[in-house]
Short mmCIF file of C-alpha atoms in Angstrom, two decimals:
data_model
loop_
_atom_site.label_atom_id
_atom_site.label_comp_id
_atom_site.label_asym_id
_atom_site.label_seq_id
_atom_site.Cartn_x
_atom_site.Cartn_y
_atom_site.Cartn_z
CA MET A 16 74.13 127.48 129.79
CA LYS A 17 72.36 126.38 126.33
CA ILE A 18 73.68 127.77 123.09
CA TYR A 19 72.13 127.40 119.68
CA LEU A 20 74.07 126.88 116.28
CA THR A 21 72.65 128.30 113.22
CA LEU A 22 73.94 127.70 109.89
CA HIS A 23 73.17 129.79 106.59
CA CYS A 24 74.32 128.97 103.30
CA GLU A 25 74.58 132.09 101.03
CA GLU A 26 77.17 130.76 98.39
CA GLN A 27 79.28 128.00 96.89
CA ASP A 28 82.88 127.85 96.31
CA LEU A 29 84.43 127.33 92.82
CA GLU A 30 83.84 123.52 93.15
CA GLY A 31 80.19 123.95 93.94
CA HIS A 32 80.37 123.27 97.69
CA ASP A 33 78.19 125.22 99.98
CA ILE A 34 79.87 127.88 101.91
CA PHE A 35 78.13 128.29 105.44
CA THR A 36 77.89 131.10 108.03
CA VAL A 37 77.87 129.89 111.44
CA LYS A 38 76.44 131.80 114.28
CA LEU A 39 76.12 130.86 117.98
CA LEU A 40 73.03 132.17 119.80
CA ASN A 41 72.34 132.14 123.57
CA ALA A 42 68.87 131.12 124.89
CA GLU A 43 67.61 134.77 124.39
CA GLY A 44 68.67 134.80 120.86
CA THR A 45 71.59 137.08 121.24
CA GLU A 46 74.48 136.26 119.06
CA ILE A 47 77.63 135.12 120.86
CA PRO A 48 80.75 136.41 119.24
CA CYS A 49 82.94 133.59 118.25
CA THR A 50 85.89 132.64 115.62
CA ILE A 51 86.07 129.42 113.81
CA GLU A 52 89.63 128.70 113.00
CA HIS A 53 89.27 125.70 110.97
CA SER A 54 86.42 123.40 110.07
CA ALA A 55 86.05 119.94 111.51
CA PHE A 56 83.64 118.95 108.57
CA GLU A 57 84.75 117.07 105.35
CA TYR A 58 83.05 117.08 102.15
CA VAL A 59 81.53 113.80 101.71
CA GLU A 60 79.97 112.65 98.37
CA ASP A 61 76.24 111.42 98.54
CA PRO A 62 75.87 107.90 99.16
CA ALA A 63 74.57 105.83 96.22
CA GLU A 64 70.73 105.77 95.98
CA PRO A 65 69.14 103.12 98.16
CA GLU A 66 67.50 100.19 96.51
CA PRO A 67 63.73 100.76 96.40
CA ASP A 68 61.48 98.77 98.66
CA PRO A 69 60.00 95.72 96.69
CA GLU A 70 56.41 96.81 98.10
CA PRO A 71 55.66 100.41 97.80
CA LYS A 72 54.45 101.91 101.32
CA THR A 73 51.51 104.14 101.56
CA GLU A 74 52.64 107.64 102.85
CA VAL A 75 50.69 108.69 106.01
CA LYS A 76 50.85 112.38 106.71
CA GLY A 77 51.49 113.21 110.33
CA TRP A 78 48.56 115.71 110.46
CA SER A 79 45.98 113.34 108.93
CA ASN A 80 44.05 113.46 112.32
CA LEU A 81 44.82 116.94 113.13
CA ASP A 82 41.75 118.84 111.67
CA THR A 83 41.03 121.45 114.01
CA VAL A 84 43.00 124.38 115.49
CA GLU A 85 42.57 122.88 118.96
CA LYS A 86 44.07 119.57 117.90
CA VAL A 87 46.96 121.23 116.29
CA VAL A 88 47.54 123.44 119.47
CA ALA A 89 47.44 120.19 121.65
CA ASP A 90 49.97 118.56 119.24
CA LEU A 91 52.32 121.55 119.39
CA GLU A 92 52.06 121.59 123.24
CA ALA A 93 52.93 117.95 123.23
CA THR A 94 55.84 118.42 120.54
CA LEU A 95 57.59 121.49 121.48
CA ILE A 96 60.46 121.16 124.20
CA GLU A 97 59.75 122.90 127.34
CA ASP A 98 62.25 125.64 126.98
CA ASP A 99 60.30 126.56 123.73
CA LEU A 100 56.98 126.47 125.45
CA LYS A 101 58.44 128.75 128.25
CA ALA A 102 59.87 131.18 125.76
CA LEU A 103 56.45 131.27 124.06
CA ARG A 104 54.80 131.87 127.43
CA ARG A 105 56.90 134.80 128.22
CA MET A 106 56.27 136.44 124.89
CA GLU A 107 53.54 139.23 124.16
CA GLU A 108 51.04 138.39 121.61
CA LYS A 109 52.17 141.22 119.36
CA ASP A 110 55.66 139.66 119.27
CA LEU A 111 54.38 136.36 117.88
CA MET A 112 55.04 137.70 114.28
CA GLY A 113 58.77 137.51 114.95
CA LEU A 114 58.19 133.61 114.83
CA HIS A 115 56.78 133.67 111.20
CA PHE A 116 59.77 132.15 109.58
CA SER A 117 60.41 129.74 112.48
CA LEU A 118 57.42 128.21 114.31
CA GLY A 119 55.12 129.78 111.67
CA MET A 120 56.84 128.06 108.75
CA PHE A 121 56.84 124.85 110.86
CA ILE A 122 53.20 125.02 111.31
CA ARG A 123 52.47 125.89 107.59
CA ASN A 124 54.53 123.08 106.37
CA HIS A 125 53.95 120.32 109.08
CA TYR A 126 50.27 120.47 109.17
CA GLY A 127 49.47 120.87 105.73
CA LEU A 128 48.37 124.55 105.43
CA TRP A 129 50.27 124.74 102.08
CA GLY A 130 48.86 121.37 101.12
CA ASP A 131 45.51 119.45 101.42
CA ASN A 132 44.64 119.57 105.03
CA LYS A 133 41.11 120.95 104.01
CA ALA A 134 39.51 120.53 107.31
CA LEU A 135 42.33 122.32 109.25
CA LYS A 136 42.21 125.28 106.69
CA GLU A 137 38.47 125.41 106.97
CA ASP A 138 38.56 125.60 110.84
CA CYS A 139 41.36 128.38 110.62
CA ASN A 140 39.19 130.50 108.29
CA ALA A 141 36.15 130.04 110.38
CA ILE A 142 38.09 131.56 113.32
CA MET A 143 39.65 134.12 111.08
CA ALA A 144 36.23 135.28 109.67
CA THR A 145 34.91 135.83 113.13
CA GLU A 146 37.97 137.93 113.92
CA LYS A 147 37.74 139.85 110.57
CA ASP A 148 41.36 138.78 109.83
CA PRO A 149 42.62 140.27 106.54
CA ASP A 150 44.63 137.39 105.80
CA LEU A 151 41.55 135.05 105.54
CA GLY A 152 42.28 132.10 103.43
CA HIS A 153 46.14 132.55 103.38
CA PRO A 154 48.35 129.92 105.15
CA ASP A 155 50.25 132.71 106.80
CA GLY A 156 47.22 134.10 108.55
CA MET A 157 46.19 130.58 109.38
CA SER A 158 49.68 129.65 111.18
CA THR A 159 49.20 133.02 113.14
CA ILE A 160 45.95 131.94 114.36
CA ILE A 161 47.29 128.75 115.64
CA MET A 162 50.21 130.61 117.28
CA LYS A 163 47.87 132.93 118.92
CA ARG A 164 45.85 130.06 120.11
CA LEU A 165 48.83 128.15 121.61
CA HIS A 166 50.15 131.39 123.14
CA LYS A 167 46.75 132.02 124.67
CA LYS A 168 46.55 128.34 126.10
CA LEU A 169 50.09 128.66 127.55
CA LEU A 170 49.17 131.71 129.39
CA GLU A 171 46.15 130.18 130.85
CA LYS A 172 48.37 127.57 132.65
#
């Protein structure tokens, strides 16, 4: 049985340390009741800053060659684990909005929809315009288009 551990930080103690809420979820996303009697974690100060590299490196963004919805969908299909792909395949399209703050956020952040991946944003907007999508031009709508295309591709298999 696979379980998933989620950590959520809502507050800090008097010394400024984060206090986390821990939840265990089964593969269907249902919370598993549990009690944590003590913490196995210790607070560790951040290590000293590492020495900078003598020669600065050029940053290469992971999405630099992913400039169309089709390419991003293929990348997601290759990147996501099989269990996640199976879960997506079992979903109905209307339920994809439930992934807005998980897969949707990953898509928006990882593929430059909030940033400067202009070619991908243009491709998303072209699709959204043909579908008369009210979120035209917004990264939230763009990530939804990508999730819908991924979902459709998975259902075709």
